[in-house]
PDB file of C-alpha atoms in Angstrom:
ATOM      1  CA  MET B 212     114.763  91.540  34.813  1.00  0.00           C
ATOM      2  CA  SER B 213     117.827  90.019  37.517  1.00  0.00           C
ATOM      3  CA  LEU B 214     119.053  92.685  39.487  1.00  0.00           C
ATOM      4  CA  ALA B 215     122.505  91.652  38.332  1.00  0.00           C
ATOM      5  CA  ARG B 216     121.707  93.207  35.074  1.00  0.00           C
ATOM      6  CA  GLU B 217     119.637  96.119  36.406  1.00  0.00           C
ATOM      7  CA  ALA B 218     122.766  97.106  37.848  1.00  0.00           C
ATOM      8  CA  ALA B 219     124.573  96.536  34.365  1.00  0.00           C
ATOM      9  CA  GLU B 220     122.715  98.568  33.388  1.00  0.00           C
ATOM     10  CA  LEU B 221     123.407 102.264  35.489  1.00  0.00           C
ATOM     11  CA  ASP B 222     125.504 104.487  32.625  1.00  0.00           C
ATOM     12  CA  ARG B 223     129.128 103.107  33.194  1.00  0.00           C
ATOM     13  CA  LEU B 224     130.374 106.903  32.230  1.00  0.00           C
ATOM     14  CA  ILE B 225     129.148 107.992  35.171  1.00  0.00           C
ATOM     15  CA  HIS B 226     128.783 105.091  37.398  1.00  0.00           C
ATOM     16  CA  GLU B 227     132.746 105.541  38.543  1.00  0.00           C
ATOM     17  CA  PRO B 228     132.971 107.384  41.781  1.00  0.00           C
ATOM     18  CA  ALA B 229     134.686 109.987  40.873  1.00  0.00           C
ATOM     19  CA  ARG B 230     132.304 111.262  37.996  1.00  0.00           C
ATOM     20  CA  LEU B 231     129.995 110.459  40.163  1.00  0.00           C
ATOM     21  CA  ALA B 232     131.001 112.569  42.986  1.00  0.00           C
ATOM     22  CA  VAL B 233     131.904 115.334  40.201  1.00  0.00           C
ATOM     23  CA  MET B 234     127.810 115.047  37.701  1.00  0.00           C
ATOM     24  CA  ALA B 235     126.825 114.988  41.442  1.00  0.00           C
ATOM     25  CA  LEU B 236     128.438 118.794  42.359  1.00  0.00           C
ATOM     26  CA  LEU B 237     127.537 119.986  39.354  1.00  0.00           C
ATOM     27  CA  PHE B 238     123.764 118.892  39.314  1.00  0.00           C
ATOM     28  CA  SER B 239     123.411 121.041  42.431  1.00  0.00           C
ATOM     29  CA  ALA B 240     124.927 124.403  40.531  1.00  0.00           C
ATOM     30  CA  GLU B 241     124.575 126.434  37.246  1.00  0.00           C
ATOM     31  CA  GLU B 242     128.249 126.006  37.574  1.00  0.00           C
ATOM     32  CA  ALA B 243     131.099 125.258  39.176  1.00  0.00           C
ATOM     33  CA  ASP B 244     135.311 126.481  38.961  1.00  0.00           C
ATOM     34  CA  PHE B 245     137.975 123.781  38.967  1.00  0.00           C
ATOM     35  CA  LEU B 246     139.010 124.688  42.488  1.00  0.00           C
ATOM     36  CA  TYR B 247     135.895 124.207  43.876  1.00  0.00           C
ATOM     37  CA  LEU B 248     135.602 120.725  42.744  1.00  0.00           C
ATOM     38  CA  LEU B 249     139.522 119.973  43.237  1.00  0.00           C
ATOM     39  CA  ARG B 250     138.079 120.548  47.049  1.00  0.00           C
ATOM     40  CA  GLU B 251     134.479 119.178  47.468  1.00  0.00           C
ATOM     41  CA  THR B 252     135.736 116.104  45.894  1.00  0.00           C
ATOM     42  CA  GLY B 253     139.247 116.195  46.892  1.00  0.00           C
ATOM     43  CA  LEU B 254     140.360 114.219  44.149  1.00  0.00           C
ATOM     44  CA  THR B 255     143.945 115.331  42.582  1.00  0.00           C
ATOM     45  CA  LYS B 256     144.175 117.629  39.375  1.00  0.00           C
ATOM     46  CA  GLY B 257     145.741 115.350  36.869  1.00  0.00           C
ATOM     47  CA  ASN B 258     142.690 113.026  37.718  1.00  0.00           C
ATOM     48  CA  LEU B 259     139.785 115.625  38.083  1.00  0.00           C
ATOM     49  CA  SER B 260     141.393 116.826  34.670  1.00  0.00           C
ATOM     50  CA  SER B 261     141.353 112.877  33.336  1.00  0.00           C
ATOM     51  CA  HIS B 262     137.893 112.432  34.826  1.00  0.00           C
ATOM     52  CA  LEU B 263     136.396 116.007  33.223  1.00  0.00           C
ATOM     53  CA  ALA B 264     138.252 116.051  29.769  1.00  0.00           C
ATOM     54  CA  ARG B 265     135.901 112.171  29.587  1.00  0.00           C
ATOM     55  CA  LEU B 266     132.821 113.322  30.988  1.00  0.00           C
ATOM     56  CA  GLU B 267     133.441 116.776  28.482  1.00  0.00           C
ATOM     57  CA  GLN B 268     133.925 114.521  25.744  1.00  0.00           C
ATOM     58  CA  ALA B 269     130.818 112.771  26.506  1.00  0.00           C
ATOM     59  CA  GLY B 270     128.771 115.486  26.402  1.00  0.00           C
ATOM     60  CA  TYR B 271     128.091 115.286  29.785  1.00  0.00           C
ATOM     61  CA  VAL B 272     129.745 118.668  30.809  1.00  0.00           C
ATOM     62  CA  GLY B 273     131.130 121.841  29.303  1.00  0.00           C
ATOM     63  CA  VAL B 274     134.107 123.306  30.001  1.00  0.00           C
ATOM     64  CA  GLN B 275     135.880 126.759  29.935  1.00  0.00           C
ATOM     65  CA  LYS B 276     138.628 127.642  30.181  1.00  0.00           C
ATOM     66  CA  GLY B 277     139.760 131.858  30.766  1.00  0.00           C
ATOM     67  CA  PHE B 278     141.465 134.785  34.180  1.00  0.00           C
ATOM     68  CA  VAL B 279     140.783 136.434  36.441  1.00  0.00           C
ATOM     69  CA  GLY B 280     143.590 138.889  36.232  1.00  0.00           C
ATOM     70  CA  LYS B 281     146.516 136.990  36.454  1.00  0.00           C
ATOM     71  CA  ILE B 282     145.231 133.872  37.446  1.00  0.00           C
ATOM     72  CA  ALA B 283     143.545 131.173  35.033  1.00  0.00           C
ATOM     73  CA  ARG B 284     139.960 129.934  35.812  1.00  0.00           C
ATOM     74  CA  THR B 285     138.238 126.699  34.473  1.00  0.00           C
ATOM     75  CA  VAL B 286     134.393 126.917  35.027  1.00  0.00           C
ATOM     76  CA  CYS B 287     132.245 123.654  35.169  1.00  0.00           C
ATOM     77  CA  CYS B 288     128.684 123.089  33.886  1.00  0.00           C
ATOM     78  CA  LEU B 289     126.724 120.146  33.500  1.00  0.00           C
ATOM     79  CA  THR B 290     124.848 120.242  30.060  1.00  0.00           C
ATOM     80  CA  PRO B 291     121.668 119.789  29.045  1.00  0.00           C
ATOM     81  CA  GLU B 292     123.085 115.371  28.593  1.00  0.00           C
ATOM     82  CA  GLY B 293     124.179 116.171  31.187  1.00  0.00           C
ATOM     83  CA  ARG B 294     121.840 117.087  33.066  1.00  0.00           C
ATOM     84  CA  LEU B 295     119.261 114.218  32.333  1.00  0.00           C
ATOM     85  CA  ALA B 296     121.625 111.933  31.781  1.00  0.00           C
ATOM     86  CA  PHE B 297     122.208 112.095  36.244  1.00  0.00           C
ATOM     87  CA  ALA B 298     119.178 112.427  36.546  1.00  0.00           C
ATOM     88  CA  ALA B 299     118.667 109.123  35.218  1.00  0.00           C
ATOM     89  CA  TYR B 300     121.658 107.305  36.370  1.00  0.00           C
ATOM     90  CA  ARG B 301     119.497 108.825  39.809  1.00  0.00           C
ATOM     91  CA  ARG B 302     116.222 106.876  39.346  1.00  0.00           C
ATOM     92  CA  HIS B 303     117.989 104.177  38.430  1.00  0.00           C
ATOM     93  CA  LEU B 304     120.413 103.511  41.298  1.00  0.00           C
ATOM     94  CA  LYS B 305     116.495 104.770  43.942  1.00  0.00           C
ATOM     95  CA  SER B 306     114.892 101.606  42.565  1.00  0.00           C
ATOM     96  CA  LEU B 307     117.662  99.984  42.740  1.00  0.00           C
ATOM     97  CA  ALA B 308     117.261 100.374  46.460  1.00  0.00           C
ATOM     98  CA  GLY B 309     113.917  99.861  46.244  1.00  0.00           C
ATOM     99  CA  GLY B 310     113.166 103.422  46.631  1.00  0.00           C
ATOM    100  CA  GLN B 311     114.480 104.619  48.892  1.00  0.00           C
TER     101      GLN B 311
ATOM    102  CA  MET Y 244     128.372 101.640  47.015  1.00  0.00           C
ATOM    103  CA  THR Y 245     127.966 104.729  45.649  1.00  0.00           C
ATOM    104  CA  SER Y 246     123.824 105.310  47.254  1.00  0.00           C
ATOM    105  CA  ALA Y 247     121.285 108.314  46.844  1.00  0.00           C
ATOM    106  CA  LYS Y 248     121.052 109.623  49.488  1.00  0.00           C
ATOM    107  CA  THR Y 249     124.735 109.654  49.949  1.00  0.00           C
ATOM    108  CA  LEU Y 250     123.879 111.463  45.744  1.00  0.00           C
ATOM    109  CA  GLY Y 251     121.219 113.726  48.110  1.00  0.00           C
ATOM    110  CA  GLY Y 252     123.574 114.910  50.649  1.00  0.00           C
ATOM    111  CA  ALA Y 253     126.140 116.788  47.134  1.00  0.00           C
ATOM    112  CA  ALA Y 254     123.454 118.775  46.761  1.00  0.00           C
ATOM    113  CA  GLN Y 255     123.507 119.987  49.054  1.00  0.00           C
ATOM    114  CA  ALA Y 256     127.309 121.393  48.771  1.00  0.00           C
ATOM    115  CA  ALA Y 257     126.999 124.254  45.969  1.00  0.00           C
ATOM    116  CA  PRO Y 258     124.312 125.956  48.110  1.00  0.00           C
ATOM    117  CA  ARG Y 259     126.155 125.451  51.787  1.00  0.00           C
ATOM    118  CA  HIS Y 260     129.293 126.669  49.777  1.00  0.00           C
ATOM    119  CA  TRP Y 261     127.397 130.616  49.198  1.00  0.00           C
ATOM    120  CA  ASN Y 262     127.767 130.644  53.126  1.00  0.00           C
ATOM    121  CA  VAL Y 263     131.157 128.747  53.270  1.00  0.00           C
ATOM    122  CA  ASP Y 264     132.721 133.185  53.621  1.00  0.00           C
ATOM    123  CA  GLY Y 265     129.970 134.144  56.365  1.00  0.00           C
ATOM    124  CA  LEU Y 266     129.588 137.046  54.048  1.00  0.00           C
ATOM    125  CA  PRO Y 267     125.788 137.136  53.720  1.00  0.00           C
ATOM    126  CA  GLU Y 268     125.497 136.070  57.199  1.00  0.00           C
ATOM    127  CA  ILE Y 269     127.344 139.330  57.858  1.00  0.00           C
ATOM    128  CA  GLU Y 270     125.750 141.866  55.269  1.00  0.00           C
ATOM    129  CA  GLY Y 271     122.278 139.837  56.457  1.00  0.00           C
ATOM    130  CA  GLY Y 272     123.568 140.199  59.515  1.00  0.00           C
ATOM    131  CA  VAL Y 273     124.224 144.436  59.320  1.00  0.00           C
ATOM    132  CA  LEU Y 274     120.740 145.044  57.398  1.00  0.00           C
ATOM    133  CA  LEU Y 275     119.010 143.057  60.570  1.00  0.00           C
ATOM    134  CA  VAL Y 276     121.061 145.093  62.912  1.00  0.00           C
ATOM    135  CA  LEU Y 277     119.089 148.661  61.574  1.00  0.00           C
ATOM    136  CA  TRP Y 278     116.246 147.907  61.423  1.00  0.00           C
ATOM    137  CA  GLY Y 279     115.727 146.800  64.247  1.00  0.00           C
ATOM    138  CA  SER Y 280     117.674 149.885  66.403  1.00  0.00           C
ATOM    139  CA  ILE Y 281     115.853 152.354  63.242  1.00  0.00           C
ATOM    140  CA  LEU Y 282     112.825 150.539  65.234  1.00  0.00           C
ATOM    141  CA  ALA Y 283     113.746 151.125  69.172  1.00  0.00           C
ATOM    142  CA  TRP Y 284     115.148 153.789  68.487  1.00  0.00           C
ATOM    143  CA  HIS Y 285     111.493 154.927  67.524  1.00  0.00           C
ATOM    144  CA  ALA Y 286     109.925 153.042  69.927  1.00  0.00           C
ATOM    145  CA  LEU Y 287     111.961 154.894  72.424  1.00  0.00           C
ATOM    146  CA  TRP Y 288     112.825 158.403  71.645  1.00  0.00           C
ATOM    147  CA  PRO Y 289     109.553 159.297  69.514  1.00  0.00           C
ATOM    148  CA  SER Y 290     110.455 161.908  67.324  1.00  0.00           C
ATOM    149  CA  ARG Y 291     110.148 162.956  63.752  1.00  0.00           C
ATOM    150  CA  LEU Y 292     113.401 162.624  62.294  1.00  0.00           C
ATOM    151  CA  SER Y 293     112.794 158.381  63.387  1.00  0.00           C
ATOM    152  CA  ALA Y 294     109.357 158.097  62.649  1.00  0.00           C
ATOM    153  CA  MET Y 295     110.574 159.519  59.349  1.00  0.00           C
ATOM    154  CA  ALA Y 296     113.814 156.827  59.680  1.00  0.00           C
ATOM    155  CA  ALA Y 297     110.808 153.822  61.446  1.00  0.00           C
ATOM    156  CA  GLY Y 298     108.642 155.236  57.365  1.00  0.00           C
ATOM    157  CA  ILE Y 299     110.611 154.860  54.528  1.00  0.00           C
ATOM    158  CA  LEU Y 300     112.393 151.393  56.096  1.00  0.00           C
ATOM    159  CA  PRO Y 301     110.928 149.130  54.641  1.00  0.00           C
ATOM    160  CA  LEU Y 302     112.091 151.179  51.687  1.00  0.00           C
ATOM    161  CA  LEU Y 303     115.470 152.000  52.277  1.00  0.00           C
ATOM    162  CA  LEU Y 304     115.984 147.780  53.438  1.00  0.00           C
ATOM    163  CA  VAL Y 305     115.316 146.758  49.231  1.00  0.00           C
ATOM    164  CA  ALA Y 306     117.530 148.840  48.848  1.00  0.00           C
ATOM    165  CA  LEU Y 307     120.425 148.662  50.292  1.00  0.00           C
ATOM    166  CA  LEU Y 308     119.649 144.626  50.586  1.00  0.00           C
ATOM    167  CA  LEU Y 309     119.234 144.720  46.259  1.00  0.00           C
ATOM    168  CA  VAL Y 310     123.341 146.664  46.298  1.00  0.00           C
ATOM    169  CA  ALA Y 311     124.735 144.867  48.194  1.00  0.00           C
ATOM    170  CA  ASP Y 312     123.095 141.399  47.252  1.00  0.00           C
ATOM    171  CA  GLN Y 313     123.710 142.499  43.272  1.00  0.00           C
ATOM    172  CA  LEU Y 314     127.236 144.358  43.447  1.00  0.00           C
ATOM    173  CA  LEU Y 315     129.075 144.252  46.698  1.00  0.00           C
ATOM    174  CA  LEU Y 316     128.303 140.305  47.830  1.00  0.00           C
ATOM    175  CA  PRO Y 317     129.475 138.897  44.110  1.00  0.00           C
ATOM    176  CA  GLN Y 318     132.954 141.795  44.043  1.00  0.00           C
ATOM    177  CA  LEU Y 319     133.331 140.047  47.587  1.00  0.00           C
ATOM    178  CA  LYS Y 320     132.644 136.623  47.049  1.00  0.00           C
ATOM    179  CA  ALA Y 321     135.365 137.721  43.718  1.00  0.00           C
ATOM    180  CA  ARG Y 322     137.953 139.166  45.661  1.00  0.00           C
ATOM    181  CA  VAL Y 323     137.688 137.248  48.506  1.00  0.00           C
ATOM    182  CA  THR Y 324     136.745 133.645  48.775  1.00  0.00           C
ATOM    183  CA  TYR Y 325     136.433 132.064  44.816  1.00  0.00           C
ATOM    184  CA  PRO Y 326     140.379 132.637  44.831  1.00  0.00           C
ATOM    185  CA  ARG Y 327     141.341 130.826  48.446  1.00  0.00           C
ATOM    186  CA  VAL Y 328     137.839 128.714  48.481  1.00  0.00           C
ATOM    187  CA  GLY Y 329     136.940 128.022  44.891  1.00  0.00           C
ATOM    188  CA  TYR Y 330     132.759 129.022  42.494  1.00  0.00           C
ATOM    189  CA  ALA Y 331     130.653 127.417  42.373  1.00  0.00           C
ATOM    190  CA  GLN Y 332     127.044 129.371  41.383  1.00  0.00           C
ATOM    191  CA  PRO Y 333     124.392 127.371  43.565  1.00  0.00           C
ATOM    192  CA  ARG Y 334     120.935 126.027  41.008  1.00  0.00           C
ATOM    193  CA  VAL Y 335     117.857 126.924  42.310  1.00  0.00           C
ATOM    194  CA  ALA Y 336     114.889 125.152  40.596  1.00  0.00           C
ATOM    195  CA  PRO Y 337     112.296 127.349  39.937  1.00  0.00           C
ATOM    196  CA  TYR Y 338     109.412 125.156  41.788  1.00  0.00           C
ATOM    197  CA  ARG Y 339     111.297 125.144  44.406  1.00  0.00           C
ATOM    198  CA  ARG Y 340     111.738 129.401  44.518  1.00  0.00           C
ATOM    199  CA  ALA Y 341     106.987 129.263  44.006  1.00  0.00           C
ATOM    200  CA  ALA Y 342     107.804 127.525  47.119  1.00  0.00           C
ATOM    201  CA  ALA Y 343     109.618 128.926  48.871  1.00  0.00           C
ATOM    202  CA  ALA Y 344     107.395 132.166  48.169  1.00  0.00           C
ATOM    203  CA  GLY Y 345     104.540 130.044  49.163  1.00  0.00           C
ATOM    204  CA  LEU Y 346     105.434 129.144  52.227  1.00  0.00           C
ATOM    205  CA  GLY Y 347     106.103 132.551  52.833  1.00  0.00           C
ATOM    206  CA  ALA Y 348     102.563 134.040  51.641  1.00  0.00           C
ATOM    207  CA  VAL Y 349     101.437 131.074  53.998  1.00  0.00           C
ATOM    208  CA  ALA Y 350     103.288 132.141  56.450  1.00  0.00           C
ATOM    209  CA  ALA Y 351     102.673 136.194  56.766  1.00  0.00           C
ATOM    210  CA  ALA Y 352      98.314 135.650  55.748  1.00  0.00           C
ATOM    211  CA  GLY Y 353      98.725 133.596  59.197  1.00  0.00           C
ATOM    212  CA  MET Y 354     100.021 136.065  61.026  1.00  0.00           C
ATOM    213  CA  ALA Y 355      98.640 139.245  59.801  1.00  0.00           C
ATOM    214  CA  ALA Y 356      94.476 136.538  60.476  1.00  0.00           C
ATOM    215  CA  TRP Y 357      96.261 136.192  63.951  1.00  0.00           C
ATOM    216  CA  ILE Y 358      96.853 140.404  64.499  1.00  0.00           C
ATOM    217  CA  ALA Y 359      93.894 141.434  63.477  1.00  0.00           C
ATOM    218  CA  SER Y 360      92.226 138.813  64.848  1.00  0.00           C
ATOM    219  CA  GLU Y 361      90.577 139.730  68.686  1.00  0.00           C
ATOM    220  CA  GLY Y 362      92.703 138.142  70.642  1.00  0.00           C
ATOM    221  CA  PHE Y 363      95.334 139.269  69.415  1.00  0.00           C
ATOM    222  CA  ASP Y 364      97.404 140.614  72.050  1.00  0.00           C
ATOM    223  CA  GLY Y 365      99.948 142.456  70.540  1.00  0.00           C
ATOM    224  CA  ARG Y 366     102.619 142.488  73.681  1.00  0.00           C
ATOM    225  CA  HIS Y 367     102.482 138.249  72.612  1.00  0.00           C
ATOM    226  CA  LEU Y 368     104.270 139.891  69.061  1.00  0.00           C
ATOM    227  CA  PRO Y 369     107.808 140.356  69.393  1.00  0.00           C
ATOM    228  CA  ARG Y 370     108.053 136.062  70.908  1.00  0.00           C
ATOM    229  CA  ALA Y 371     106.170 134.799  67.680  1.00  0.00           C
ATOM    230  CA  LEU Y 372     108.524 136.724  65.260  1.00  0.00           C
ATOM    231  CA  ALA Y 373     111.409 135.258  67.602  1.00  0.00           C
ATOM    232  CA  GLY Y 374     110.057 131.407  67.193  1.00  0.00           C
ATOM    233  CA  MET Y 375     109.406 132.406  63.739  1.00  0.00           C
ATOM    234  CA  THR Y 376     112.934 133.488  63.085  1.00  0.00           C
ATOM    235  CA  ALA Y 377     114.454 130.851  65.283  1.00  0.00           C
ATOM    236  CA  VAL Y 378     112.352 127.554  62.594  1.00  0.00           C
ATOM    237  CA  PHE Y 379     113.428 129.548  59.977  1.00  0.00           C
ATOM    238  CA  LEU Y 380     117.295 129.386  60.766  1.00  0.00           C
ATOM    239  CA  ALA Y 381     117.332 125.964  62.585  1.00  0.00           C
ATOM    240  CA  PHE Y 382     115.363 125.059  59.207  1.00  0.00           C
ATOM    241  CA  CYS Y 383     119.162 126.487  57.099  1.00  0.00           C
ATOM    242  CA  ALA Y 384     120.821 124.984  59.483  1.00  0.00           C
ATOM    243  CA  THR Y 385     119.719 121.208  59.184  1.00  0.00           C
ATOM    244  CA  ARG Y 386     119.024 121.770  54.757  1.00  0.00           C
ATOM    245  CA  PHE Y 387     122.553 123.046  54.384  1.00  0.00           C
ATOM    246  CA  ARG Y 388     124.498 121.551  56.529  1.00  0.00           C
ATOM    247  CA  LEU Y 389     124.885 124.444  58.327  1.00  0.00           C
ATOM    248  CA  PRO Y 390     125.545 124.452  62.585  1.00  0.00           C
ATOM    249  CA  ARG Y 391     126.582 127.731  63.845  1.00  0.00           C
ATOM    250  CA  PHE Y 392     122.596 128.409  61.989  1.00  0.00           C
ATOM    251  CA  PHE Y 393     121.878 126.128  65.689  1.00  0.00           C
ATOM    252  CA  ALA Y 394     123.217 129.437  67.266  1.00  0.00           C
ATOM    253  CA  TYR Y 395     121.643 131.989  65.675  1.00  0.00           C
ATOM    254  CA  ALA Y 396     118.839 130.136  66.114  1.00  0.00           C
ATOM    255  CA  ALA Y 397     119.202 129.329  69.541  1.00  0.00           C
ATOM    256  CA  VAL Y 398     119.652 133.107  70.650  1.00  0.00           C
ATOM    257  CA  ALA Y 399     116.619 134.568  69.481  1.00  0.00           C
ATOM    258  CA  VAL Y 400     114.702 132.234  71.100  1.00  0.00           C
ATOM    259  CA  VAL Y 401     116.479 133.265  74.926  1.00  0.00           C
ATOM    260  CA  CYS Y 402     116.520 136.109  73.107  1.00  0.00           C
ATOM    261  CA  GLY Y 403     112.102 136.116  72.286  1.00  0.00           C
ATOM    262  CA  LEU Y 404     112.187 135.002  75.869  1.00  0.00           C
ATOM    263  CA  ALA Y 405     114.007 137.492  77.977  1.00  0.00           C
ATOM    264  CA  LEU Y 406     111.936 140.790  76.195  1.00  0.00           C
ATOM    265  CA  PRO Y 407     109.605 141.535  79.491  1.00  0.00           C
ATOM    266  CA  ARG Y 408     106.231 141.870  78.776  1.00  0.00           C
ATOM    267  CA  GLU Y 409     105.432 145.206  79.554  1.00  0.00           C
ATOM    268  CA  TRP Y 410     108.390 145.918  76.691  1.00  0.00           C
ATOM    269  CA  PRO Y 411     106.666 148.634  73.564  1.00  0.00           C
ATOM    270  CA  VAL Y 412     106.352 145.539  71.288  1.00  0.00           C
ATOM    271  CA  ASP Y 413     107.877 147.244  68.475  1.00  0.00           C
ATOM    272  CA  LEU Y 414     110.857 147.867  70.967  1.00  0.00           C
ATOM    273  CA  GLY Y 415     110.511 144.842  71.476  1.00  0.00           C
ATOM    274  CA  VAL Y 416     111.078 143.322  67.413  1.00  0.00           C
ATOM    275  CA  GLY Y 417     113.448 146.090  67.640  1.00  0.00           C
ATOM    276  CA  VAL Y 418     115.176 144.442  69.827  1.00  0.00           C
ATOM    277  CA  LEU Y 419     115.125 141.351  68.544  1.00  0.00           C
ATOM    278  CA  GLN Y 420     116.574 142.318  65.419  1.00  0.00           C
ATOM    279  CA  ALA Y 421     118.528 144.038  67.023  1.00  0.00           C
ATOM    280  CA  VAL Y 422     120.302 140.774  68.976  1.00  0.00           C
ATOM    281  CA  VAL Y 423     119.464 137.616  65.976  1.00  0.00           C
ATOM    282  CA  GLY Y 424     121.883 140.429  63.650  1.00  0.00           C
ATOM    283  CA  ALA Y 425     124.539 141.253  65.855  1.00  0.00           C
ATOM    284  CA  ALA Y 426     124.814 137.187  66.586  1.00  0.00           C
ATOM    285  CA  ALA Y 427     125.089 136.845  63.073  1.00  0.00           C
ATOM    286  CA  VAL Y 428     127.506 139.297  62.262  1.00  0.00           C
ATOM    287  CA  ALA Y 429     130.245 137.432  65.106  1.00  0.00           C
ATOM    288  CA  GLY Y 430     129.068 133.741  62.882  1.00  0.00           C
ATOM    289  CA  GLY Y 431     129.939 135.671  59.879  1.00  0.00           C
ATOM    290  CA  VAL Y 432     132.460 137.348  60.803  1.00  0.00           C
ATOM    291  CA  ARG Y 433     134.926 134.671  62.813  1.00  0.00           C
ATOM    292  CA  THR Y 434     133.809 131.974  59.590  1.00  0.00           C
ATOM    293  CA  LEU Y 435     135.372 134.972  57.723  1.00  0.00           C
ATOM    294  CA  ARG Y 436     139.096 135.289  59.172  1.00  0.00           C
ATOM    295  CA  ARG Y 437     139.397 131.696  59.374  1.00  0.00           C
ATOM    296  CA  LEU Y 438     138.575 131.323  56.061  1.00  0.00           C
ATOM    297  CA  LEU Y 439     140.405 134.186  54.649  1.00  0.00           C
ATOM    298  CA  ARG Y 440     143.741 132.153  56.983  1.00  0.00           C
ATOM    299  CA  THR Y 441     142.870 129.401  53.040  1.00  0.00           C
ATOM    300  CA  PRO Y 442     145.824 131.426  51.158  1.00  0.00           C
ATOM    301  CA  ILE Y 443     145.298 131.461  47.474  1.00  0.00           C
ATOM    302  CA  ALA Y 444     144.877 128.734  45.445  1.00  0.00           C
ATOM    303  CA  GLU Y 445     146.273 128.105  41.875  1.00  0.00           C
ATOM    304  CA  GLU Y 446     144.883 126.061  39.163  1.00  0.00           C
ATOM    305  CA  PRO Y 447     147.236 123.491  37.264  1.00  0.00           C
TER     306      PRO Y 447
END
C-alpha cells in the first residue's frame, strides 16, 4: 500500500489538530474539566466546545455538566471506544513514521 | 504534522498538572521534616519519649499520609487549584503501578542485602540514601517535566556530601530528610503563591 493511501486511513475525526490535542490530553487522564482543556490546548472557549461536541457525537468523549457551588463545571473523559480509537490512531501514526 | 513524540509529551500533561499548585510537595515535605526531626531529636537527646516517638513514627507517617492524601489534599485542590487552572485526574496504567512497586521492592531488597553484608559500613547509609533520593527526584523532574525537582535533587546531593562521617546514622538520615523536606516545602509554597496570583476562571 502506498504511503499516501496508508496516511489517508488515519482516523480523520482524531487527526484534526485541535481534536488530536483534546484526545491526547484526555488519554493521559481519567477525567478532566473544560478549564484544564482550555488552558492546555490554547483554544478559544467556542472552538473547544464545538470540538468536544463533535467528539461526543462520535462517542469518543463523555461529557458531564454540573455545578460546584455557583460555578459551572464540565467534566470530560474518554469513553472506552475513544480510548481504543486513540490507541489505534497512535499505532497507525507510529507505523507511518517508521516506528520512531 | 503532529508526531507520535509530541503525543507522548501530552501524555505527561495530567501528572504534571497534579503538581501545578505545589500542594503535593508541601504535603510530602512536611512529612519528611517531621520524620527527619524526630530521628535527629532521638539521636541528639535520646530519652524514653524520643524513643517512643521514633517507634511509632512509621505508623504515624502512614496515618498522616492517608489523611492528607484522602481528605486534605482533594479539598484544598478543589478550593484553590481547580477554579484557577482546571481539574485533571491523572490516569495510572495498572502495569505501571506494578512496575513501580517492583522497582521499589528491588531497591529495598538491594539496600537490605547491602546493610546485612559484612562489608557494610553504617556511616555510608545517609550518603546512600541521599543518592537514592536524588535519583528519584531527578527521575520525577525528567519524566513529568518539573524542573524544580532538579533543585530538590541537588539539595539531597549537597546535603549528603556535607554530612560529617562521624555523625551517628540516625542523625545523618534525620538531618538529610529534614533538609530535603524543607526544600520541598519552600519550593511548594513558592509554586502555590504563584498559582494564587491566577484569577478564578469561569466556564462560558
